[in-house]
Amino acid sequence: MADQAVPNHPYSPPTASIPHYQENDMTLYRLIGSLGLLLGIVAVGSAGLAARRNPRLSLNERLIVSWYCICGFLHCFFEGYFVYNHATLAGQQTLFAQLWKEYSLSDSRYLTSDPFMISVETITVLVWGPLCFFSAWCIIRDSTIRHPVQMMVCMGHLYGVVLYFATSTAEQYYHGSNGHSRPEFQYFWLYYVGFNLPWVIVPALLLLRSIRAMRAAFAMLGRVQGLLTELRGNIHDIKQRDHLDDHTPCESEGEKTK
């Protein structure tokens, strides 16, 4: 019996076809440090810009601006890099390529030009990335459409994460796949679950925040409309009384003197 071919890569499943794979030449600590530095610059820079453009923003609002700018940066540039280079990603040694190769230890679909990953990431790059930046702008400008836009972005993030996990799980269940993530704790729980968890927790909290804000706004609108209706009714009653007074026959002078 011929010996089973040894895979040329460390990804799961071992049968995944990644013929152009090249091992990273940067250490894990350097990769994480570089990404952390980039995200830190985006977070601090966006929070500072928000405070400068709108000094009335609270700390929570500035943090939300930073969150959306980080999301926009990751969606448009990091995930955009994947969409543009997915066919040759495994053989590249740029910072973003090596970050993708490291993360792909938890999901090898990113290195096999998986149709679902290309489709969902393209939507993320073209739709959710720009909308994240737009959400940050709406918060800074205190726009009246801030919460509707925020709700759209939050629903997009939640839906995307659900699809991301569901497609991988369904493939394992229906097709007997061995899974796209290596089984080690670092890759499955830290990378696959942990790195995606913020896009469940934060959007859920922001969605709840927007629902409460819009409910309060509609409640206030209802009270204002009620007051206006009552005011219009009072004005109508006053006009009716004035109209009746104007048309009431006056007593003659003779009758008044009797």
CSV table of C-alpha atoms in Angstrom, one decimal:
chain,number,residue,atom,x,y,z
A,1,MET,CA,0.0,0.0,0.0
A,2,ALA,CA,1.4,3.4,-1.0
A,3,ASP,CA,2.2,5.8,1.9
A,4,GLN,CA,-0.4,8.5,2.4
A,5,ALA,CA,0.8,11.8,1.1
A,6,VAL,CA,2.0,14.2,3.8
A,7,PRO,CA,0.2,17.6,3.6
A,8,ASN,CA,2.4,20.5,2.7
A,9,HIS,CA,0.7,22.8,5.2
A,10,PRO,CA,-0.4,22.8,8.9
A,11,TYR,CA,-4.1,23.5,8.2
A,12,SER,CA,-7.2,21.5,8.8
A,13,PRO,CA,-8.4,19.3,7.1
A,14,PRO,CA,-5.0,17.9,6.0
A,15,THR,CA,-6.6,17.2,2.6
A,16,ALA,CA,-7.2,20.9,1.9
A,17,SER,CA,-5.5,21.9,-1.3
A,18,ILE,CA,-3.1,24.8,-0.6
A,19,PRO,CA,-0.3,24.1,-3.1
A,20,HIS,CA,1.4,27.5,-2.9
A,21,TYR,CA,1.6,27.7,0.9
A,22,GLN,CA,4.7,29.3,2.4
A,23,GLU,CA,5.4,29.3,6.1
A,24,ASN,CA,5.3,32.7,7.8
A,25,ASP,CA,8.7,34.3,8.4
A,26,MET,CA,7.4,36.6,11.2
A,27,THR,CA,6.9,35.4,14.8
A,28,LEU,CA,3.5,35.3,16.3
A,29,TYR,CA,4.4,38.0,18.8
A,30,ARG,CA,5.5,40.3,16.0
A,31,LEU,CA,2.3,39.7,14.1
A,32,ILE,CA,0.1,40.4,17.1
A,33,GLY,CA,2.1,43.4,18.1
A,34,SER,CA,2.0,44.9,14.6
A,35,LEU,CA,-1.8,44.4,14.4
A,36,GLY,CA,-2.3,45.8,17.9
A,37,LEU,CA,-0.3,48.9,17.0
A,38,LEU,CA,-2.3,49.5,13.9
A,39,LEU,CA,-5.6,49.1,15.7
A,40,GLY,CA,-4.4,51.2,18.6
A,41,ILE,CA,-3.5,54.0,16.2
A,42,VAL,CA,-7.0,53.8,14.6
A,43,ALA,CA,-8.7,53.7,18.0
A,44,VAL,CA,-6.8,56.5,19.6
A,45,GLY,CA,-6.8,58.6,16.4
A,46,SER,CA,-10.6,58.3,15.9
A,47,ALA,CA,-11.4,59.0,19.5
A,48,GLY,CA,-9.2,62.1,19.5
A,49,LEU,CA,-10.8,63.3,16.2
A,50,ALA,CA,-14.3,62.7,17.6
A,51,ALA,CA,-13.5,64.7,20.8
A,52,ARG,CA,-12.0,67.5,18.7
A,53,ARG,CA,-15.0,67.7,16.2
A,54,ASN,CA,-17.6,67.3,18.9
A,55,PRO,CA,-16.4,68.1,22.5
A,56,ARG,CA,-19.9,67.3,23.8
A,57,LEU,CA,-19.4,63.6,23.1
A,58,SER,CA,-19.3,61.4,26.2
A,59,LEU,CA,-16.5,58.9,26.8
A,60,ASN,CA,-18.9,56.1,25.8
A,61,GLU,CA,-19.7,57.9,22.5
A,62,ARG,CA,-16.0,58.3,21.7
A,63,LEU,CA,-15.4,54.6,22.4
A,64,ILE,CA,-18.3,53.7,20.1
A,65,VAL,CA,-16.7,55.9,17.4
A,66,SER,CA,-13.4,54.0,17.9
A,67,TRP,CA,-15.2,50.7,17.6
A,68,TYR,CA,-16.8,51.6,14.3
A,69,CYS,CA,-13.5,53.0,13.0
A,70,ILE,CA,-11.7,49.8,13.9
A,71,CYS,CA,-14.5,47.8,12.2
A,72,GLY,CA,-14.3,50.0,9.2
A,73,PHE,CA,-10.5,49.6,9.0
A,74,LEU,CA,-10.6,45.8,9.4
A,75,HIS,CA,-13.5,45.5,6.9
A,76,CYS,CA,-12.2,47.7,4.2
A,77,PHE,CA,-8.5,47.1,4.4
A,78,PHE,CA,-7.7,43.8,6.2
A,79,GLU,CA,-10.7,41.9,4.8
A,80,GLY,CA,-10.4,43.8,1.5
A,81,TYR,CA,-6.8,42.5,1.3
A,82,PHE,CA,-8.2,38.9,1.5
A,83,VAL,CA,-10.9,39.5,-1.2
A,84,TYR,CA,-8.3,41.0,-3.6
A,85,ASN,CA,-5.5,38.4,-2.9
A,86,HIS,CA,-7.4,35.2,-1.8
A,87,ALA,CA,-6.0,33.1,-4.7
A,88,THR,CA,-2.4,33.8,-3.8
A,89,LEU,CA,-2.7,34.7,-0.1
A,90,ALA,CA,-1.0,31.5,1.2
A,91,GLY,CA,2.2,32.2,-0.7
A,92,GLN,CA,2.6,35.9,0.3
A,93,GLN,CA,4.7,37.3,3.1
A,94,THR,CA,3.2,40.7,3.7
A,95,LEU,CA,1.9,41.6,7.1
A,96,PHE,CA,-1.7,41.2,6.2
A,97,ALA,CA,-1.0,37.9,4.4
A,98,GLN,CA,0.8,36.4,7.3
A,99,LEU,CA,-1.9,37.5,9.7
A,100,TRP,CA,-4.5,35.8,7.5
A,101,LYS,CA,-2.3,32.6,7.4
A,102,GLU,CA,-2.1,32.6,11.1
A,103,TYR,CA,-5.8,33.1,11.6
A,104,SER,CA,-6.5,30.4,8.9
A,105,LEU,CA,-5.2,27.8,11.4
A,106,SER,CA,-8.7,28.3,12.9
A,107,ASP,CA,-10.5,28.4,9.5
A,108,SER,CA,-8.7,27.1,6.4
A,109,ARG,CA,-11.4,28.3,4.1
A,110,TYR,CA,-9.6,31.6,3.9
A,111,LEU,CA,-6.7,29.9,2.0
A,112,THR,CA,-8.8,27.7,-0.3
A,113,SER,CA,-10.8,30.4,-2.1
A,114,ASP,CA,-14.0,29.1,-0.5
A,115,PRO,CA,-16.9,30.6,-2.4
A,116,PHE,CA,-18.8,31.5,0.8
A,117,MET,CA,-15.9,33.3,2.3
A,118,ILE,CA,-15.2,35.3,-0.8
A,119,SER,CA,-18.9,36.2,-1.1
A,120,VAL,CA,-19.5,37.3,2.5
A,121,GLU,CA,-16.2,39.1,2.7
A,122,THR,CA,-16.9,41.0,-0.5
A,123,ILE,CA,-20.2,42.2,1.0
A,124,THR,CA,-18.4,43.1,4.2
A,125,VAL,CA,-15.8,45.2,2.3
A,126,LEU,CA,-18.3,47.0,0.0
A,127,VAL,CA,-21.2,47.5,2.4
A,128,TRP,CA,-20.4,47.0,6.1
A,129,GLY,CA,-17.0,48.7,6.0
A,130,PRO,CA,-18.2,52.0,4.6
A,131,LEU,CA,-21.3,51.9,6.8
A,132,CYS,CA,-19.1,51.5,9.9
A,133,PHE,CA,-17.2,54.7,8.9
A,134,PHE,CA,-20.6,56.4,8.2
A,135,SER,CA,-21.9,55.3,11.6
A,136,ALA,CA,-18.9,56.9,13.3
A,137,TRP,CA,-19.5,60.1,11.3
A,138,CYS,CA,-23.2,60.1,12.3
A,139,ILE,CA,-22.2,59.9,16.0
A,140,ILE,CA,-19.7,62.7,15.7
A,141,ARG,CA,-22.2,64.9,13.9
A,142,ASP,CA,-25.0,63.9,16.3
A,143,SER,CA,-27.0,63.0,13.2
A,144,THR,CA,-30.7,62.2,13.4
A,145,ILE,CA,-30.1,59.0,11.3
A,146,ARG,CA,-27.4,57.7,13.7
A,147,HIS,CA,-29.5,55.0,15.3
A,148,PRO,CA,-31.2,53.7,12.1
A,149,VAL,CA,-27.7,53.4,10.5
A,150,GLN,CA,-26.3,51.8,13.7
A,151,MET,CA,-29.1,49.2,13.7
A,152,MET,CA,-28.4,48.3,10.1
A,153,VAL,CA,-24.7,47.8,10.8
A,154,CYS,CA,-25.3,45.8,14.0
A,155,MET,CA,-27.8,43.5,12.3
A,156,GLY,CA,-25.3,43.0,9.5
A,157,HIS,CA,-22.5,42.1,11.9
A,158,LEU,CA,-24.7,39.7,13.8
A,159,TYR,CA,-26.1,38.1,10.7
A,160,GLY,CA,-22.6,37.7,9.2
A,161,VAL,CA,-21.2,36.0,12.3
A,162,VAL,CA,-24.2,33.6,12.5
A,163,LEU,CA,-23.7,32.7,8.8
A,164,TYR,CA,-19.9,32.3,9.4
A,165,PHE,CA,-20.4,29.8,12.2
A,166,ALA,CA,-23.4,28.1,10.7
A,167,THR,CA,-21.9,27.3,7.3
A,168,SER,CA,-18.8,25.7,8.9
A,169,THR,CA,-21.0,23.7,11.4
A,170,ALA,CA,-23.4,22.6,8.7
A,171,GLU,CA,-20.6,21.4,6.4
A,172,GLN,CA,-19.3,19.3,9.2
A,173,TYR,CA,-22.7,17.9,10.0
A,174,TYR,CA,-24.0,17.2,6.5
A,175,HIS,CA,-20.8,16.4,4.6
A,176,GLY,CA,-18.8,14.7,7.3
A,177,SER,CA,-16.1,17.3,7.1
A,178,ASN,CA,-13.3,17.1,9.7
A,179,GLY,CA,-13.6,20.8,10.3
A,180,HIS,CA,-11.7,23.8,9.1
A,181,SER,CA,-10.1,24.6,12.4
A,182,ARG,CA,-7.2,22.8,14.1
A,183,PRO,CA,-8.4,21.3,17.4
A,184,GLU,CA,-5.9,23.1,19.7
A,185,PHE,CA,-7.3,25.5,22.3
A,186,GLN,CA,-5.4,28.4,20.8
A,187,TYR,CA,-6.8,28.0,17.3
A,188,PHE,CA,-10.4,26.9,18.0
A,189,TRP,CA,-11.4,28.7,21.2
A,190,LEU,CA,-9.1,31.7,21.0
A,191,TYR,CA,-9.0,32.4,17.2
A,192,TYR,CA,-12.2,30.9,15.8
A,193,VAL,CA,-14.5,31.6,18.7
A,194,GLY,CA,-12.8,34.4,20.7
A,195,PHE,CA,-11.7,36.6,17.8
A,196,ASN,CA,-15.3,36.6,16.4
A,197,LEU,CA,-17.1,37.0,19.7
A,198,PRO,CA,-16.7,40.8,19.9
A,199,TRP,CA,-18.8,41.0,16.7
A,200,VAL,CA,-21.6,39.3,18.6
A,201,ILE,CA,-21.4,41.1,22.0
A,202,VAL,CA,-20.7,44.7,20.9
A,203,PRO,CA,-23.3,44.8,18.1
A,204,ALA,CA,-25.9,43.2,20.4
A,205,LEU,CA,-25.3,45.9,23.0
A,206,LEU,CA,-25.3,48.7,20.5
A,207,LEU,CA,-28.5,47.3,18.9
A,208,LEU,CA,-30.2,47.3,22.3
A,209,ARG,CA,-28.9,50.8,22.9
A,210,SER,CA,-30.4,52.0,19.6
A,211,ILE,CA,-33.7,50.3,20.2
A,212,ARG,CA,-34.0,52.0,23.5
A,213,ALA,CA,-33.1,55.4,22.0
A,214,MET,CA,-35.6,55.0,19.2
A,215,ARG,CA,-38.3,53.8,21.6
A,216,ALA,CA,-37.7,56.9,23.8
A,217,ALA,CA,-37.8,59.1,20.8
A,218,PHE,CA,-41.1,57.7,19.5
A,219,ALA,CA,-42.5,57.9,23.1
A,220,MET,CA,-41.5,61.6,23.2
A,221,LEU,CA,-43.0,62.1,19.7
A,222,GLY,CA,-46.3,60.5,20.9
A,223,ARG,CA,-46.4,62.8,23.9
A,224,VAL,CA,-45.8,65.9,21.8
A,225,GLN,CA,-48.4,64.8,19.3
A,226,GLY,CA,-50.8,64.3,22.2
A,227,LEU,CA,-50.1,67.8,23.5
A,228,LEU,CA,-50.5,69.3,20.1
A,229,THR,CA,-53.8,67.5,19.6
A,230,GLU,CA,-55.0,68.8,23.0
A,231,LEU,CA,-53.8,72.3,22.1
A,232,ARG,CA,-55.6,72.2,18.8
A,233,GLY,CA,-58.8,71.0,20.6
A,234,ASN,CA,-58.5,73.9,23.1
A,235,ILE,CA,-58.0,76.4,20.3
A,236,HIS,CA,-61.0,75.0,18.5
A,237,ASP,CA,-63.1,75.3,21.6
A,238,ILE,CA,-62.1,78.9,22.2
A,239,LYS,CA,-62.9,79.8,18.6
A,240,GLN,CA,-66.3,78.1,18.9
A,241,ARG,CA,-67.1,80.1,22.0
A,242,ASP,CA,-65.9,83.4,20.3
A,243,HIS,CA,-68.0,82.5,17.3
A,244,LEU,CA,-71.1,82.0,19.5
A,245,ASP,CA,-70.5,85.2,21.4
A,246,ASP,CA,-70.3,87.2,18.1
A,247,HIS,CA,-73.7,85.8,16.9
A,248,THR,CA,-75.7,86.1,20.2
A,249,PRO,CA,-78.4,88.8,19.9
A,250,CYS,CA,-77.8,91.8,22.1
A,251,GLU,CA,-80.5,93.1,24.4
A,252,SER,CA,-82.0,96.4,23.4
A,253,GLU,CA,-81.1,99.5,25.3
A,254,GLY,CA,-84.7,99.8,26.4
A,255,GLU,CA,-84.8,96.3,27.8
A,256,LYS,CA,-81.6,97.0,29.7
A,257,THR,CA,-83.0,100.1,31.4
A,258,LYS,CA,-86.2,98.4,32.5
